[in-house]
Coordinates of C-alpha atoms in Angstrom, one line a residue:
X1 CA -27.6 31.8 21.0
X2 CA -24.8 33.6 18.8
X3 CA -22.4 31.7 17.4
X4 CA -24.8 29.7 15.7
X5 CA -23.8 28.5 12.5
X6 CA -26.3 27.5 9.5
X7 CA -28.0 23.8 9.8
X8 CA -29.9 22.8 7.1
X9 CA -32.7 19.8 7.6
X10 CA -33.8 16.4 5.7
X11 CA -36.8 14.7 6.5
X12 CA -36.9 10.8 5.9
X13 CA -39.3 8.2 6.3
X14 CA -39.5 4.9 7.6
X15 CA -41.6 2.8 5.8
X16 CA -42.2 -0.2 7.7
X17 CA -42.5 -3.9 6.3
X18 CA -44.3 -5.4 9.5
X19 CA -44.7 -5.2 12.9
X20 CA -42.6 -3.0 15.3
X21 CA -42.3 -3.2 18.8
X22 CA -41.3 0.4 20.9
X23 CA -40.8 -0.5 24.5
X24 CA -42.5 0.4 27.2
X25 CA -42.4 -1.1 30.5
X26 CA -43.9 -4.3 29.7
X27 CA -42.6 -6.7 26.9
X28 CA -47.0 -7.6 26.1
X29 CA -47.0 -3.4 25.6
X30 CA -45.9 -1.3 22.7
X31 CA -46.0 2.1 21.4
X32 CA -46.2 3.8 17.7
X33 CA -43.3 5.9 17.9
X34 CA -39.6 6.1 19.3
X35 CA -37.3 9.3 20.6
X36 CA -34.4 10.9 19.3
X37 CA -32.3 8.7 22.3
X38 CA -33.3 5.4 20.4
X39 CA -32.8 6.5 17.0
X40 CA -28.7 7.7 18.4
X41 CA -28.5 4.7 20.2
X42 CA -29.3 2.3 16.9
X43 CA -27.0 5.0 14.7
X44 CA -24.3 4.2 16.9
X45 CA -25.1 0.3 16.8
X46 CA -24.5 0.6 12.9
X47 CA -21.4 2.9 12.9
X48 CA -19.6 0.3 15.8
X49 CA -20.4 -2.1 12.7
X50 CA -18.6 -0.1 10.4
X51 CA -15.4 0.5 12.6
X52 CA -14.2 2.5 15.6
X53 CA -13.1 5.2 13.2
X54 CA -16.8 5.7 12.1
X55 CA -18.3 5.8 15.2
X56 CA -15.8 8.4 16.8
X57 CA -16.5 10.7 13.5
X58 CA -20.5 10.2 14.1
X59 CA -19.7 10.9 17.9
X60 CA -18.1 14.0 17.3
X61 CA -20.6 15.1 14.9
X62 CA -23.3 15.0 17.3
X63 CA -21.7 15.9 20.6
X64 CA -20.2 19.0 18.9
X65 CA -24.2 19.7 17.9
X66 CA -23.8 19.8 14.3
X67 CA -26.0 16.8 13.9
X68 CA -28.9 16.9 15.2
X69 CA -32.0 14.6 15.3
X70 CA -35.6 14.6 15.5
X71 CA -38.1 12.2 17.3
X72 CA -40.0 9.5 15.4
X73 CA -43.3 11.2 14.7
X74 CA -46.2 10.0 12.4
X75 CA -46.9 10.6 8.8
X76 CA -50.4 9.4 6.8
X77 CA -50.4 9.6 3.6
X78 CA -48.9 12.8 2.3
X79 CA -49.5 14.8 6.1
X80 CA -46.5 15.0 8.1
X81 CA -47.5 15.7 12.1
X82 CA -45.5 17.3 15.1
X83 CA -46.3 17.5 18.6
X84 CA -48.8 19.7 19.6
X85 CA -46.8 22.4 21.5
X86 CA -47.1 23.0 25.1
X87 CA -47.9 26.6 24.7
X88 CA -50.9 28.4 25.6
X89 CA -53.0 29.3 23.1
X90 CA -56.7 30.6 23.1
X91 CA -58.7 28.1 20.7
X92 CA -61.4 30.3 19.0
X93 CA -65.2 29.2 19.8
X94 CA -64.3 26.4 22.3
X95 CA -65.4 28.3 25.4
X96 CA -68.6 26.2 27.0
X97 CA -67.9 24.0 24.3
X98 CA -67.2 20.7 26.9
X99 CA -66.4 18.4 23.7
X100 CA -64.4 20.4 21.9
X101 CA -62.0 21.0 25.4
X102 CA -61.5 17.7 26.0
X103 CA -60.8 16.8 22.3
X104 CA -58.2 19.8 22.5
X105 CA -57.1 18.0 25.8
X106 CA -56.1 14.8 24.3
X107 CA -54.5 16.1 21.1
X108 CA -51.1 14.7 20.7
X109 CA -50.4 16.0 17.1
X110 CA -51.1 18.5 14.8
X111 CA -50.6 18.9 11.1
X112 CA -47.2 20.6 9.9
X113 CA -48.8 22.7 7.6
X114 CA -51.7 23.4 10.1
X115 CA -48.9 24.9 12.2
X116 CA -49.6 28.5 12.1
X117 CA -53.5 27.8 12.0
X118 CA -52.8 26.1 15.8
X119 CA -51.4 29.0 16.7
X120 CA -54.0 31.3 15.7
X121 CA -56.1 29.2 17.4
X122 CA -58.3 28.7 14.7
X123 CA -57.5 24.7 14.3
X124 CA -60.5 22.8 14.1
X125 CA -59.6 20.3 16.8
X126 CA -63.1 18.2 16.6
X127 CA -62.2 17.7 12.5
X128 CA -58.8 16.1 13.0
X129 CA -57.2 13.3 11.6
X130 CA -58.4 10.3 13.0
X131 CA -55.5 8.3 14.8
X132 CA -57.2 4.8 14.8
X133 CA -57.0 5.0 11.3
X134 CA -53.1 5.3 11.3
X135 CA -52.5 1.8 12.3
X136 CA -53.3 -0.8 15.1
X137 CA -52.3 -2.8 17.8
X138 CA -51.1 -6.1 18.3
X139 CA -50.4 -9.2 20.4
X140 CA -47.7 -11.7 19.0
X141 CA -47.5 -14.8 21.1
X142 CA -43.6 -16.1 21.3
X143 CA -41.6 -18.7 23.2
X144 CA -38.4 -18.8 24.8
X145 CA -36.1 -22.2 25.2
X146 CA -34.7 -23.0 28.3
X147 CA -31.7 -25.1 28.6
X148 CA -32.8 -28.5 26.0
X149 CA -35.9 -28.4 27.3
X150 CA -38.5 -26.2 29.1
X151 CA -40.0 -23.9 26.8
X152 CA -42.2 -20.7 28.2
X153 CA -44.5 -19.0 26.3
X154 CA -44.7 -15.1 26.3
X155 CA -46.3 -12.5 24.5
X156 CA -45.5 -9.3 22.8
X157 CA -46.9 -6.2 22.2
X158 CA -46.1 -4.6 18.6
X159 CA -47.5 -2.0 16.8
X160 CA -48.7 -2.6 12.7
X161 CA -48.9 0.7 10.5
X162 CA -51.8 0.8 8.0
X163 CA -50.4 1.0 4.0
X164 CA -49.3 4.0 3.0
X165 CA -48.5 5.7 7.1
X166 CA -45.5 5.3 9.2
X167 CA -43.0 7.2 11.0
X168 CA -40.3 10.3 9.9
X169 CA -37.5 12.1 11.5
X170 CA -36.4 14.8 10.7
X171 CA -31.7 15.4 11.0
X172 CA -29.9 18.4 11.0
X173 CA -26.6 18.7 9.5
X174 CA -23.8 21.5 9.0
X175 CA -21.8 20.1 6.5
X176 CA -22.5 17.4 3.6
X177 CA -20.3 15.0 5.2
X178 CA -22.6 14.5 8.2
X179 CA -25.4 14.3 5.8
X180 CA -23.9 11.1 3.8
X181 CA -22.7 9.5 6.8
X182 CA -26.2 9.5 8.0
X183 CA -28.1 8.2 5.1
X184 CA -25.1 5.8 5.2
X185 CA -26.3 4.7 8.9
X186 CA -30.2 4.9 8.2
X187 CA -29.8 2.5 5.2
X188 CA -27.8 -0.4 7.2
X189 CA -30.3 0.1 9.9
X190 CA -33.1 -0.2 7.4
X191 CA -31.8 -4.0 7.4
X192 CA -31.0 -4.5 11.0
X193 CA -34.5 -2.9 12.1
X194 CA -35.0 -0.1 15.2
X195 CA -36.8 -1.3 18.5
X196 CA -36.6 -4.2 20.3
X197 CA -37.0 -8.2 19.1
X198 CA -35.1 -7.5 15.8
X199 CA -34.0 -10.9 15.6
X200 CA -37.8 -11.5 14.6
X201 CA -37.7 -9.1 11.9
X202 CA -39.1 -6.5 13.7
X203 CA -38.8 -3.2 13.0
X204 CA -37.6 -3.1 9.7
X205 CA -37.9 -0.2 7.5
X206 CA -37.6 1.2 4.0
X207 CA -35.9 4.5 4.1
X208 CA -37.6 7.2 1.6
X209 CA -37.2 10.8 1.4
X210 CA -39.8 13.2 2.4
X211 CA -40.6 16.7 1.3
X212 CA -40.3 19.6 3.4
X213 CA -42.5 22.7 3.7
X214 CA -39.9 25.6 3.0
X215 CA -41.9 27.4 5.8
X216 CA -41.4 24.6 8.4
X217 CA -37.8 24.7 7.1
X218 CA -37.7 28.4 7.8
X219 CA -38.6 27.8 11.5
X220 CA -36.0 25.2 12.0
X221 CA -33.4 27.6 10.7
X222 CA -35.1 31.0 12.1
X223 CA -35.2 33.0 15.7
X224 CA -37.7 33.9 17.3
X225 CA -39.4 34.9 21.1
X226 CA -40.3 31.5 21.8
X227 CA -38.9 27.7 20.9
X228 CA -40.5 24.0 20.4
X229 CA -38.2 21.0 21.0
X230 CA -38.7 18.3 18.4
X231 CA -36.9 15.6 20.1
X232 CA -35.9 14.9 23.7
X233 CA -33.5 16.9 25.4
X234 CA -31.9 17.9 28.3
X235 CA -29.8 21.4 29.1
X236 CA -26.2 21.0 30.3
X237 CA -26.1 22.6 34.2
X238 CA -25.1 25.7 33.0
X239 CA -27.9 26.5 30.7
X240 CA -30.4 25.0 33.2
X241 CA -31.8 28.2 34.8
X242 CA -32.1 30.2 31.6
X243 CA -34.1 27.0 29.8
X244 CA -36.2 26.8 32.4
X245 CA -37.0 30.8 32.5
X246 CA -40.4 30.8 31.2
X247 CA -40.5 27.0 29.8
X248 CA -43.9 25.3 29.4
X249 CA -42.5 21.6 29.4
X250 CA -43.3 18.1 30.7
X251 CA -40.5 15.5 31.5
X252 CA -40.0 12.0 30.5
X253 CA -38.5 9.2 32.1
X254 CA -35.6 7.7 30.2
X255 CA -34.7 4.2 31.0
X256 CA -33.7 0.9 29.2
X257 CA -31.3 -2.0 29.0
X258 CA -27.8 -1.7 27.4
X259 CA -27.8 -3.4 23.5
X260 CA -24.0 -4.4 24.4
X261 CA -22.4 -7.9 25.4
X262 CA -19.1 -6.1 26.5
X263 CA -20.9 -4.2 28.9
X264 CA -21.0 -6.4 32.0
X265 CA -21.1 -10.1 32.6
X266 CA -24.9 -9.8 32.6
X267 CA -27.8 -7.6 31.3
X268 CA -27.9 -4.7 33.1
X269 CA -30.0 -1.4 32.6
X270 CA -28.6 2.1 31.8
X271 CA -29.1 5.0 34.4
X272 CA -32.7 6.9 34.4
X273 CA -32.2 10.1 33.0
X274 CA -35.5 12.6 33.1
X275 CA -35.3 15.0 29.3
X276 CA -37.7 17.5 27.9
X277 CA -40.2 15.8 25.9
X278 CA -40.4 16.7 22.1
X279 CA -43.3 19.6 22.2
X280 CA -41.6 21.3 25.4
X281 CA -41.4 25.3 24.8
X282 CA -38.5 27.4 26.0
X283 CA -38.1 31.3 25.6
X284 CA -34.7 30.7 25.4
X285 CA -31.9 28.7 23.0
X286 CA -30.2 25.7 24.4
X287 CA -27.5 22.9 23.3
X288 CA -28.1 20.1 25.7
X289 CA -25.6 17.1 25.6
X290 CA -25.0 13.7 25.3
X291 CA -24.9 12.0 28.7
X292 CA -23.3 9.0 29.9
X293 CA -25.7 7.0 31.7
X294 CA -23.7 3.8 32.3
X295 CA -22.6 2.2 35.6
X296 CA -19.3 2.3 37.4
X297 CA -18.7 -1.3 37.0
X298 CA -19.6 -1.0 33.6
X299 CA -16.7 -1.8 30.8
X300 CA -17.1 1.3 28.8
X301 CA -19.1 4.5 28.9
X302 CA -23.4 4.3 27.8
X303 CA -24.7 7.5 26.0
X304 CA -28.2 9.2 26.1
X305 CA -28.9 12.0 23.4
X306 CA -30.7 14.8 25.0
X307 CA -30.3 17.5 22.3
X308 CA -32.9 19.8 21.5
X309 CA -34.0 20.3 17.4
X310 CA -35.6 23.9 18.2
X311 CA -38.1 25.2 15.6
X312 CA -39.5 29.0 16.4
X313 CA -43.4 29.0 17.3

């Protein structure tokens, strides 16, 4: 895309005190990692906190695309991992090898630095890092108060990261204002916690800063024949039919209820909205948006971020 002006990236982790829970459909359910759409949603929870004026400057920022955001993917240790991308590539040695396919079948991540070795297809896929070991599982029992009363117990699923493994994200940023004002939101949120059942004190994190591979940050900055998305994203109608020119690309189904007591008189949930997910391919360049997915009868407007972080692979 010409016109493009330079970005340069930070990678932060989220070191987590306890137990977080990542929604899925079911409260007794829980995943290890969250999408770009949660971590904008939260940022903006924190800048409404710090006054109208901040969150119309952090608004601007990212709807104009000159901050950007990564998923939540997982780090262990000192190894920082990306999606596998959905391109094809010819794994050396696998063929007849029945193991070894289906292993390459339910890879999810792959090593940053083991990037270019993936693409080779040279990755040794039945050596990998072992996932169980990144953290486990759990089932919190809870109860919720009815009037003076009834009392009904409940449980909920939450995920617990193993010392020394958690999440990072990776944000994009044009100037060094957008920069500060993010680290200024990613600290306050560090307090408040990402997720749902915050009010338990889930969810907290403490924020650290992670190193980069220059090489990785070459790909972010660089062009090249072919794209991954790191986060969730969506093209605007106009760039639809070029994005989906040669794309390799699975959809995800975006959903949720609105964090927000002036929304409507009651609870309600935000529109469905079907993005890219992170690891989707694309020959070409694209901006996405930042889409209202609230109601008619809703107070004030709802956004989803669907913006793609493009890295060349």
């Amino acid at each position: 895309m010409k016109g493009m002006k330079y970005m340069d990236f930070k990678l932060y982790k989220l070191q987590f005190q306890g137990a977080v829970h990542f929604g899925r459909q079911n409260l007794d359910e829980s995943e290890y990692s969250f999408c770009a759409d949660t971590l904008f949603s939260a940022l903006c929870q924190e800048a409404v906190r710090m006054g109208e004026e901040t969150l119309d400057k952090f608004y601007h920022f990212v709807k104009a695309g000159q901050l950007l955001f990564s998923d939540a993917f997982p780090y262990i240790k000192d190894t920082f991992f990306i999606p596998k991308p959905m391109k094809n590539v010819e794994m050396a040695d696998y063929n007849g090898n029945s193991v070894a396919r289906k292993a390459y079948k339910k890879l999810k991540y792959i090593p940053m630095e083991l990037l270019d070795t993936y693409l080779q297809g040279k990755y040794d896929v039945l050596n990998r890092h072992d996932f169980e070991a990144f953290g486990q599982f759990e089932m919190k029992s809870a109860v919720s108060v009815r009037g003076e009363e009834e009392t009904v117990p409940y449980r909920i699923g939450t995920y617990s990261y193993r010392q020394g493994n958690g999440l990072y994200i990776i944000v994009g940023f044009q100037e060094e204002e957008m920069r500060k004002l993010t680290e200024q939101l990613l600290e306050n949120l560090s307090f408040s916690g990402i997720g749902g059942k915050r009010a338990a004190g889930f969810g907290r994190f403490g924020l650290l800063f992670g190193k980069m591979p220059d090489d990785f940050r070459k790909r972010l900055q660089g062009t090249g024949e072919r794209y991954m998305s790191l986060s969730v994203s969506l093209p605007k109608e106009e760039e639809l039919d070029a994005a989906l020119n040669g794309a390799e690309y699975l959809l995800l189904k975006r959903s949720g209820f609105v964090a927000s007591d002036k929304y409507a008189p009651e609870q309600m949930r935000k529109k469905d909205l079907y993005v890219f997910k992170a690891g989707s391919c694309f020959l070409e360049r694209f901006y996405g948006d930042i889409y209202d997915v609230s109601h008619k009868c809703a107070k004030h407007p709802v956004y989803r971020y669907a913006k793609p972080m493009l890295m060349e692979v």
